[in-house]
Structure formats: structure tokens, C-alpha cells
Amino acid sequence: MASDLFTIGASGIRAARAALDITAQNIANASTEGYVRRSVELSELSTAGGYNRISDISLSGVRVDGIARNADAFRQGEVRRTGSDAARAGAELAGLESAEAALEQSKLYPALTGFEASLQRLASDPVDPALRAAVLEDARTLTRTFAIAAQGLDEAANGLRFEAQDGTAQVNLLAGELARTNVQLIRTRPGTSDQATLLDQRDSLLDRLSEFTGVSATFNANQTVEVRLGGSAGPLLVSGANTASFAMTTAADGTIGFTLDGNPVALPAGSLAGKAQALVSLRDTRTSLDGLADALISAANGAQANGTALDGTPGPPLFSGSGAAGITVALSSGSAIATAPAGAPAGSRDIAGLNALRGALDSADIAGGTSGLIFSVSSAAAGRRVTSDALDAIAGSARIALEARSGVDLEQEAVNLVRFQQAFQASGRAIQVASDVFDTLLALK
């Protein structure tokens, strides 16, 4: 009996020591990002009985089977899915906010209304050189604001493409790390601390990867993972030790797309999908801005051609170039503004030509188009902001649920320290009792 007590007590001490070590590890890593709480797996240890043993079984204590991670595959999948959706909305929102800032900070609408106001003031005295110079200066201000707005949109688009290129490189880097982790998992014995660390690394890499693109993960019996872009039927990005090459393509209009091993692939979620959508919005905004600039050039130059300048000559073009970035003032002097109708003599005070210019601008509705463009971009940003906030809240709730299941609860770990310490002491007491019994037997005569 004493030898059995020794065996049982020793196994209990080993199990309690392992549990204490794991509890201490949990406490030490309570704030470590990506760490999943560990627990010890125990099973009863029994061996075949011998002479004069109860039935045919000899009780031999407890066995440490390995280390278990308190992971929840479903909640981890939800964290990846909701986080990927939130990342897409956040990236798209950032692009829309950049477009909104580019239009508002350029002061395009105030410059346009200022130009129209200077034309109205010129109607009070069409031969006044100061009023004519003011119109010309306001026209130059207007062309500069068009250029500033276009430059702001272009810089925002360039920034998004740079970030998307960096994100593409990160996807390839993370995919390569996942493939290497798969190889290490194959070589690692199940239930060991090394495997638990590798599984934490695997899940952390999947979380980071899902921030860039929506992924579908399939876990094999050996704990390796297969990763597909998009849904479960999407193309393989990682399979065992192999990875596919992920790349970004840029179209002539500045929008971007993605390929996997040279084949086009659609990204349903992730920051890269959001940046791609934001670039589409920036392209459309820039196209609308160019359209407004071209409409201004066409309306103003058409009215000028049908009027007469101050010196009695036909009115020359007021603007030159094309698009928001190319529009410039073509006149060098305010006297060339065609305020009089066609055929009017030099120095005419007839403002029919000026009225025609103002009417052409009103018909083209440049101011209304500019206001509408700014409003549409602002409305899109506001709507996406609401969506982004909602998706952030959903992603936060999913992460909190995962932390509640897989995270370290310091209060529970403190209770476990006491519990396992008492188990350690009790197992030590069992060994002491075995020693006392053995000594007593030896002392018998």
C-alpha cells in the first residue's frame, strides 16, 4: 500500500506543479495580445493489478496529458469576419473623408460665388478698369481653387494606392508566416507548450490577415490551416507550406484591383477592399470636378465669343485648358471681358454681353453643380461613418465575447493558484503518510 501511496502522491505533485506553472504563465501573459488562456489536461492513471490487488486494477494516480488552449473556433471566426467588415468600412470612410476635405478646404464654392458676385458688380459700371481687374482676379482665384481641389483629390488617391500597395505586401508576408507556422505545427507534438504557442501565433496571423482582406480558414486535424480569399469556395492563399502570390493592379483611371497567382480576385471585405472602393469614389468625384471645370470653360468662352470687348473687338476666350487641373485664365487684361453685345462700339456701356455671360453661367449651373458635388461627397461620408461606427461596435462585441471565453481572468487564476497549491500540499501529505506507514512496517518485530 505504501508504494501505491508514493506513486499516487508523486503523480499528484507532478500534476499540481504543472497546473501551477500554467496558472503562472496565464497570469504573466494576461496582457499579451493574442495570448489564449491555457489549462492542464489530466486523466486518471491506472495499471493492471497484481497479486492481492482489488479486482484487477491498481490505482496509480493522475497523468498530465498535455496543455489545452481555451480557444473558441466559432468566436475567433466571428472576430475575423466582423473585424474584416469593419476594416473595409473604415478604409472607405477614410477615402471619402479625404475627398470631402479636398473639396471643402479648396474653398471652391466660395471662389465660384465670388466670381459671380464680381460679374454682378461689373454690371454697375462696365467700363470701370478696377471692376474689370477684380473680375479677372476672381477668375484666377477660381481656377486656382479648381487646381487645389484636383490636387487634393489626386493626393488622396495616391495615398490610398500607396497604402494598398503596402497592404498587398503585408498580405504576402503574413501568408508566408502562416505557411511557416503550418510546417512547424506538423513537426510539433500535440499537447505541448510549443504547440500552444504556435497555435496562438497561427490565430494571431489569421486575425492580422483578415484586417487586409476577407479570408476563410479551414483547420486540419494536425492544426494546420488552409486560407482562402473570400468565402470557402474562394481561391487558396495558403495551403500547408505553399502560398499563392497576391498582387495589386492599377487601372488607367487610378482604380485598383487584385490578383492571386495572376488571376483576378474580388475581395469582399478588409481594408484593401475598402481602399479599392474609396478609389472608385475618388475617381468619380474627380470626373465630376473636371466636368464642372469644362462646363465653366465652355459657358464662359461661348458667351465671350458672342460679345464685344471694351476696345470694340470680338471677345476672346476667358478660360483656357481643360479639366480642374488644367483650367487657367486666358485673358491678360480686364478690358478684354466682353461686356457689350456683338457689333457694339468701343467703350460701350451696354451690358448685354455681360448679361449673356452671367446667363450662360446660370444655365450651366456651375454653382449648383459644385454645391451638389460637395453635398454628395459629404452625405456619402456621413452615411459611411454611421456604417463604420456600427460595424466597429459589432466587431468590438465579438472581440469581447472571445476575450470572455479565451482571455485570462486574473480573479479566476488567483483562485486556481490557491486550489493547486492545496493540491500540491495534499499530495505531499500523501507521500508523508506513505513514508510513515513504511517506517512503521519496518519497525514491527
Coordinates of C-alpha atoms in Angstrom, one line a residue:
M1 CA 0.0 0.0 0.0
A2 CA 2.8 2.4 0.9
S3 CA 4.3 2.0 -2.6
D4 CA 0.9 2.9 -4.1
L5 CA 0.6 5.9 -1.9
F6 CA 4.1 7.0 -3.0
T7 CA 3.1 6.6 -6.7
I8 CA -0.2 8.4 -6.3
G9 CA 1.3 11.2 -4.3
A10 CA 4.2 11.7 -6.7
S11 CA 1.8 11.9 -9.7
G12 CA -0.4 14.3 -7.8
I13 CA 2.6 16.6 -7.1
R14 CA 3.6 16.5 -10.7
A15 CA 0.1 17.4 -11.9
A16 CA -0.3 20.2 -9.3
R17 CA 3.1 21.6 -10.2
A18 CA 2.2 21.6 -13.9
A19 CA -1.1 23.3 -13.1
L20 CA 0.7 25.9 -11.0
D21 CA 3.2 26.5 -13.8
I22 CA 0.4 27.0 -16.4
T23 CA -1.5 29.3 -14.0
A24 CA 1.6 31.4 -13.5
Q25 CA 2.0 31.5 -17.3
N26 CA -1.6 32.7 -17.7
I27 CA -1.1 35.5 -15.1
A28 CA 2.2 36.6 -16.7
N29 CA 0.6 36.8 -20.1
A30 CA -2.7 38.4 -19.1
S31 CA -1.9 41.5 -21.1
T32 CA -0.2 39.8 -24.0
E33 CA -2.0 40.4 -27.3
G34 CA -3.2 37.2 -28.9
Y35 CA -2.5 35.0 -25.9
V36 CA -5.1 32.3 -25.3
R37 CA -5.6 31.0 -21.7
R38 CA -4.0 27.6 -21.1
S39 CA -5.2 24.8 -18.8
V40 CA -3.7 21.4 -17.9
E41 CA -5.3 18.3 -19.2
L42 CA -5.4 15.4 -16.7
S43 CA -6.5 11.9 -16.8
E44 CA -6.6 9.0 -14.2
L45 CA -3.6 6.8 -14.2
S46 CA -4.2 3.1 -13.6
T47 CA -2.3 0.0 -14.3
A48 CA -3.0 -3.7 -14.4
G49 CA -3.3 -5.2 -11.0
G50 CA -1.0 -7.7 -9.4
Y51 CA -1.3 -10.3 -6.6
N52 CA -3.7 -9.4 -3.9
R53 CA -4.9 -6.2 -5.6
I54 CA -8.6 -5.1 -5.6
S55 CA -10.2 -6.6 -8.7
D56 CA -7.7 -6.5 -11.5
I57 CA -6.8 -2.7 -11.4
S58 CA -4.1 -1.0 -9.5
L59 CA -4.8 2.7 -8.9
S60 CA -1.7 4.8 -9.7
G61 CA -2.7 8.4 -9.5
V62 CA -3.0 11.0 -12.2
R63 CA -1.4 11.6 -15.5
V64 CA -0.7 15.0 -17.3
D65 CA -1.9 14.5 -20.8
G66 CA -0.9 17.9 -22.1
I67 CA -1.7 21.6 -22.3
A68 CA -5.1 22.8 -23.7
R69 CA -5.9 26.2 -25.1
N70 CA -9.3 27.6 -24.1
A71 CA -9.8 28.7 -27.8
D72 CA -13.3 29.1 -29.4
A73 CA -13.1 28.5 -33.1
F74 CA -16.6 30.0 -33.7
R75 CA -15.9 33.2 -31.8
Q76 CA -12.5 33.5 -33.4
G77 CA -14.1 33.2 -36.8
E78 CA -16.6 35.9 -35.8
V79 CA -13.8 38.2 -34.7
R80 CA -12.1 37.8 -38.1
R81 CA -15.3 38.3 -40.1
T82 CA -16.6 41.3 -38.2
G83 CA -13.1 42.8 -38.0
S84 CA -12.7 42.5 -41.7
D85 CA -16.0 44.2 -42.4
A86 CA -15.2 47.0 -40.0
A87 CA -11.7 47.4 -41.7
R88 CA -13.4 47.8 -45.1
A89 CA -15.9 50.4 -43.9
G90 CA -13.1 52.3 -42.1
A91 CA -10.8 52.4 -45.1
E92 CA -13.7 53.5 -47.4
L93 CA -14.6 56.2 -44.9
A94 CA -11.1 57.5 -44.8
G95 CA -11.1 57.9 -48.6
L96 CA -14.4 59.7 -48.6
E97 CA -13.3 62.0 -45.8
S98 CA -10.2 62.8 -47.8
A99 CA -12.3 63.7 -50.8
E100 CA -14.6 65.8 -48.6
A101 CA -11.6 67.6 -47.1
A102 CA -10.1 68.3 -50.5
L103 CA -13.3 69.9 -51.8
E104 CA -14.0 71.9 -48.7
Q105 CA -10.5 73.1 -48.0
S106 CA -10.1 74.3 -51.5
K107 CA -12.9 76.9 -51.0
L108 CA -14.1 76.1 -54.5
Y109 CA -17.7 77.1 -53.9
P110 CA -16.9 80.4 -52.2
A111 CA -14.5 81.2 -55.1
L112 CA -17.2 80.4 -57.6
T113 CA -19.8 82.6 -55.9
G114 CA -17.1 85.3 -55.5
F115 CA -16.5 85.3 -59.3
E116 CA -20.2 85.6 -60.0
A117 CA -20.5 88.4 -57.5
S118 CA -17.7 90.3 -59.2
L119 CA -19.6 89.9 -62.5
Q120 CA -22.6 91.4 -60.9
R121 CA -20.6 94.4 -59.5
L122 CA -19.2 95.0 -63.0
A123 CA -22.7 95.4 -64.3
S124 CA -23.0 98.7 -62.3
D125 CA -20.1 100.3 -64.3
P126 CA -18.9 98.1 -67.2
V127 CA -16.1 100.4 -68.2
D128 CA -14.5 100.7 -64.8
P129 CA -11.0 99.2 -65.1
A130 CA -10.9 98.4 -61.3
L131 CA -14.1 96.4 -61.5
R132 CA -12.8 94.6 -64.7
A133 CA -9.5 93.8 -62.9
A134 CA -11.4 92.5 -59.9
V135 CA -13.4 90.1 -62.3
L136 CA -10.1 88.9 -63.8
E137 CA -8.5 88.3 -60.3
D138 CA -11.6 86.5 -59.1
A139 CA -11.4 84.3 -62.2
R140 CA -7.8 83.5 -61.5
T141 CA -8.7 82.6 -57.9
L142 CA -11.4 80.3 -59.2
T143 CA -9.0 78.5 -61.5
R144 CA -6.5 78.1 -58.6
T145 CA -9.2 76.6 -56.3
F146 CA -10.1 74.1 -59.1
A147 CA -6.5 73.1 -59.3
I148 CA -6.2 72.9 -55.5
A149 CA -9.3 70.7 -55.3
A150 CA -8.0 68.5 -58.1
Q151 CA -4.6 68.2 -56.4
G152 CA -6.2 67.3 -53.1
L153 CA -8.2 64.5 -54.7
D154 CA -5.1 63.3 -56.6
E155 CA -3.0 63.2 -53.4
A156 CA -5.8 61.4 -51.5
A157 CA -5.9 58.8 -54.4
N158 CA -2.1 58.5 -54.4
G159 CA -2.1 57.9 -50.6
L160 CA -4.7 55.2 -50.9
R161 CA -2.8 53.4 -53.7
F162 CA 0.4 53.6 -51.6
E163 CA -1.4 52.2 -48.6
A164 CA -3.0 49.5 -50.7
Q165 CA 0.4 48.5 -52.1
D166 CA 1.8 48.3 -48.6
G167 CA -1.2 46.2 -47.6
T168 CA -0.6 43.9 -50.5
A169 CA 2.9 43.3 -49.3
Q170 CA 1.7 42.7 -45.8
V171 CA -0.8 40.0 -47.1
N172 CA 2.1 38.2 -48.8
L173 CA 4.2 38.5 -45.7
L174 CA 1.5 37.2 -43.4
A175 CA 0.7 34.3 -45.8
G176 CA 4.4 33.3 -45.8
E177 CA 4.4 33.4 -42.0
L178 CA 1.3 31.2 -41.9
A179 CA 2.9 28.7 -44.2
R180 CA 6.0 28.5 -42.0
T181 CA 3.8 28.1 -38.9
N182 CA 2.0 25.2 -40.7
V183 CA 5.3 23.5 -41.2
Q184 CA 6.3 23.9 -37.5
L185 CA 2.9 22.7 -36.4
I186 CA 3.4 19.5 -38.3
R187 CA 6.7 18.9 -36.5
T188 CA 5.4 19.7 -33.1
R189 CA 4.0 17.1 -30.7
P190 CA 0.3 17.7 -29.7
G191 CA -0.5 18.9 -26.2
T192 CA 2.9 20.6 -25.7
S193 CA 3.6 24.2 -24.8
D194 CA 5.4 24.6 -28.1
Q195 CA 2.2 23.7 -30.0
A196 CA 0.1 26.1 -27.8
T197 CA 2.5 28.9 -28.7
L198 CA 2.4 28.1 -32.4
L199 CA -1.4 27.9 -32.3
D200 CA -1.5 31.4 -30.7
Q201 CA 0.8 32.6 -33.5
R202 CA -1.4 31.0 -36.1
D203 CA -4.6 32.6 -34.8
S204 CA -2.8 36.0 -34.5
L205 CA -1.6 35.8 -38.1
L206 CA -5.1 35.0 -39.2
D207 CA -6.5 38.0 -37.3
R208 CA -4.0 40.3 -38.9
L209 CA -4.5 38.9 -42.3
S210 CA -8.3 39.4 -42.0
E211 CA -7.7 43.1 -41.4
F212 CA -6.5 43.4 -45.0
T213 CA -8.8 41.0 -46.8
G214 CA -11.7 38.8 -46.0
V215 CA -10.5 35.2 -45.5
S216 CA -12.0 31.8 -44.9
A217 CA -9.9 29.4 -42.7
T218 CA -10.1 25.6 -42.7
F219 CA -8.3 23.8 -39.9
N220 CA -6.9 20.3 -40.4
A221 CA -6.5 17.5 -37.9
N222 CA -2.8 18.4 -37.4
Q223 CA -3.9 22.0 -36.6
T224 CA -2.5 23.4 -39.8
V225 CA -4.7 25.9 -41.6
E226 CA -5.8 26.4 -45.2
V227 CA -6.7 30.0 -46.1
R228 CA -8.9 31.1 -49.0
L229 CA -9.7 34.6 -50.1
G230 CA -13.3 35.4 -49.6
G231 CA -15.6 32.5 -48.9
S232 CA -15.0 28.8 -48.5
A233 CA -15.1 28.4 -52.3
G234 CA -12.5 31.2 -52.9
P235 CA -9.0 30.7 -54.3
L236 CA -6.3 29.3 -52.0
L237 CA -3.9 31.7 -50.5
V238 CA -2.2 29.3 -48.0
S239 CA -2.2 25.5 -48.2
G240 CA 0.3 23.7 -46.0
A241 CA 3.7 25.1 -46.7
N242 CA 2.6 26.7 -50.0
T243 CA 1.4 30.2 -50.7
A244 CA -0.1 31.9 -53.7
S245 CA 1.3 35.3 -55.0
F246 CA -1.0 38.2 -54.1
A247 CA -0.6 41.3 -56.2
M248 CA -2.2 44.7 -56.9
T249 CA -3.0 46.1 -60.3
T250 CA -3.7 49.8 -61.2
A251 CA -6.0 50.8 -64.0
A252 CA -5.6 53.8 -66.2
D253 CA -8.3 55.7 -64.3
G254 CA -6.4 55.2 -61.0
T255 CA -8.6 52.5 -59.5
I256 CA -7.1 49.3 -58.3
G257 CA -7.7 45.5 -58.5
F258 CA -6.1 42.4 -57.1
T259 CA -4.8 39.1 -58.5
L260 CA -3.8 35.8 -57.0
D261 CA -1.2 34.0 -59.0
G262 CA -2.1 36.3 -61.9
N263 CA -5.8 35.6 -61.8
P264 CA -8.2 38.4 -60.9
V265 CA -9.8 38.0 -57.5
A266 CA -12.6 40.0 -55.8
L267 CA -12.1 41.0 -52.2
P268 CA -15.4 41.1 -50.3
A269 CA -14.0 42.6 -47.1
G270 CA -10.9 44.0 -45.4
S271 CA -9.1 47.3 -45.7
L272 CA -7.8 46.6 -49.2
A273 CA -11.4 46.2 -50.4
G274 CA -12.3 49.5 -48.7
K275 CA -9.4 51.3 -50.3
A276 CA -10.4 49.9 -53.7
Q277 CA -14.0 51.2 -53.3
A278 CA -12.7 54.6 -52.0
L279 CA -10.6 55.0 -55.1
V280 CA -13.7 54.4 -57.2
S281 CA -15.4 57.2 -55.3
L282 CA -12.4 59.5 -55.7
R283 CA -12.3 58.8 -59.4
D284 CA -16.0 59.6 -59.8
T285 CA -15.5 62.8 -57.7
R286 CA -12.6 63.9 -59.8
T287 CA -14.5 63.2 -63.0
S288 CA -17.4 65.3 -61.8
L289 CA -15.0 68.1 -60.8
D290 CA -13.4 68.0 -64.3
G291 CA -16.9 68.2 -65.8
L292 CA -17.6 71.3 -63.8
A293 CA -14.4 73.0 -64.9
D294 CA -15.1 72.1 -68.5
A295 CA -18.7 73.4 -68.2
L296 CA -17.3 76.7 -66.9
I297 CA -14.8 77.0 -69.7
S298 CA -17.5 76.2 -72.3
A299 CA -20.1 78.6 -70.9
A300 CA -17.8 81.5 -70.3
N301 CA -15.9 81.2 -73.6
G302 CA -19.2 80.8 -75.6
A303 CA -20.6 84.0 -74.1
Q304 CA -17.3 85.8 -74.7
A305 CA -17.3 84.8 -78.4
N306 CA -20.7 86.4 -78.9
G307 CA -19.8 89.7 -77.2
T308 CA -17.6 92.7 -77.7
A309 CA -14.6 93.7 -75.6
L310 CA -14.0 97.2 -74.3
D311 CA -11.9 98.1 -77.4
G312 CA -14.7 97.0 -79.8
T313 CA -13.1 93.7 -80.8
P314 CA -14.8 90.3 -80.5
G315 CA -14.4 88.9 -77.1
P316 CA -11.5 86.4 -76.7
P317 CA -11.8 83.2 -74.6
L318 CA -11.9 83.9 -70.9
F319 CA -10.5 80.5 -69.9
S320 CA -8.1 78.0 -71.5
G321 CA -7.1 74.4 -70.8
S322 CA -9.4 71.6 -69.7
G323 CA -10.3 69.8 -66.5
A324 CA -9.9 71.0 -63.0
A325 CA -6.1 70.7 -63.0
G326 CA -5.7 72.4 -66.4
I327 CA -8.1 75.4 -66.3
T328 CA -6.4 78.8 -66.5
V329 CA -7.4 82.4 -67.2
A330 CA -6.6 83.2 -70.9
L331 CA -7.1 87.0 -70.6
S332 CA -4.2 89.2 -69.7
S333 CA -6.3 92.3 -69.2
G334 CA -9.7 93.1 -67.8
S335 CA -10.5 95.2 -70.9
A336 CA -10.9 92.0 -72.9
I337 CA -14.0 91.0 -71.0
A338 CA -16.9 91.1 -73.5
T339 CA -19.5 93.1 -71.6
A340 CA -21.1 94.6 -74.7
P341 CA -23.1 92.7 -77.3
A342 CA -21.6 91.8 -80.7
G343 CA -21.1 94.8 -83.0
A344 CA -21.1 97.3 -80.2
P345 CA -18.6 100.2 -80.5
A346 CA -15.5 100.6 -78.3
G347 CA -16.2 101.9 -74.8
S348 CA -19.9 100.8 -74.9
R349 CA -21.8 100.7 -71.7
D350 CA -24.3 98.2 -73.0
I351 CA -24.1 95.2 -70.6
A352 CA -25.9 92.8 -72.9
G353 CA -22.7 90.7 -73.4
L354 CA -22.1 90.7 -69.6
N355 CA -25.7 89.6 -69.0
A356 CA -25.2 86.8 -71.6
L357 CA -22.1 85.7 -69.7
R358 CA -23.9 85.6 -66.4
G359 CA -26.9 83.9 -68.0
A360 CA -24.6 81.2 -69.5
L361 CA -23.1 80.5 -66.1
D362 CA -26.6 80.3 -64.6
S363 CA -27.7 77.9 -67.4
A364 CA -24.7 75.7 -66.9
D365 CA -25.5 75.8 -63.1
I366 CA -21.8 75.6 -62.2
A367 CA -22.5 76.8 -58.7
G368 CA -25.3 74.3 -58.2
G369 CA -23.2 71.5 -59.6
T370 CA -20.4 72.4 -57.3
S371 CA -22.7 72.6 -54.3
G372 CA -24.3 69.3 -55.3
L373 CA -20.9 67.6 -55.6
I374 CA -19.7 68.7 -52.2
F375 CA -23.0 67.7 -50.7
S376 CA -23.0 64.3 -52.3
V377 CA -19.5 63.6 -51.1
S378 CA -20.3 64.8 -47.6
S379 CA -23.5 62.7 -47.5
A380 CA -21.6 59.6 -48.6
A381 CA -19.0 60.2 -45.9
A382 CA -21.7 60.7 -43.3
G383 CA -23.5 57.6 -44.3
R384 CA -20.3 55.5 -44.3
R385 CA -19.4 57.0 -40.9
V386 CA -22.6 55.6 -39.4
T387 CA -22.0 52.2 -41.0
S388 CA -18.4 52.2 -39.8
D389 CA -19.4 53.0 -36.3
A390 CA -22.0 50.3 -36.3
L391 CA -19.5 47.7 -37.7
D392 CA -16.9 48.8 -35.2
A393 CA -19.4 48.2 -32.4
I394 CA -20.2 44.7 -33.8
A395 CA -16.6 43.9 -34.1
G396 CA -15.9 45.1 -30.6
S397 CA -18.7 42.9 -29.2
A398 CA -17.3 39.9 -31.0
R399 CA -13.9 40.5 -29.6
I400 CA -15.3 41.0 -26.0
A401 CA -17.1 37.7 -26.4
L402 CA -13.9 36.0 -27.5
E403 CA -11.9 37.5 -24.6
A404 CA -14.5 36.3 -22.1
R405 CA -14.0 32.8 -23.4
S406 CA -10.3 32.7 -24.2
G407 CA -8.8 35.6 -22.3
V408 CA -7.2 35.4 -18.8
D409 CA -9.4 36.2 -15.8
L410 CA -7.0 37.2 -13.1
E411 CA -9.5 36.6 -10.3
Q412 CA -10.1 33.0 -11.5
E413 CA -6.3 32.5 -11.9
A414 CA -5.8 33.7 -8.3
V415 CA -8.4 31.1 -7.1
N416 CA -6.6 28.4 -9.2
L417 CA -3.3 29.3 -7.5
V418 CA -4.7 28.6 -4.1
R419 CA -6.5 25.4 -5.3
F420 CA -3.4 23.9 -7.0
Q421 CA -1.2 24.9 -4.1
Q422 CA -3.5 23.0 -1.7
A423 CA -3.5 20.0 -4.2
F424 CA 0.3 20.2 -4.1
Q425 CA 0.4 20.2 -0.4
A426 CA -2.2 17.4 -0.1
S427 CA -0.2 15.2 -2.5
G428 CA 2.9 15.9 -0.4
R429 CA 1.0 14.9 2.7
A430 CA 0.0 11.6 1.0
I431 CA 3.7 10.9 0.4
Q432 CA 4.5 11.7 4.0
V433 CA 1.7 9.3 5.1
A434 CA 3.2 6.6 2.9
S435 CA 6.6 7.2 4.4
D436 CA 5.2 7.0 7.9
V437 CA 3.4 3.7 7.1
F438 CA 6.5 2.3 5.5
D439 CA 8.6 3.2 8.6
T440 CA 6.0 1.7 10.9
L441 CA 6.1 -1.6 9.0
L442 CA 9.8 -1.7 9.1
A443 CA 9.7 -1.2 12.9
L444 CA 7.4 -4.1 13.6
K445 CA 9.1 -7.2 15.1

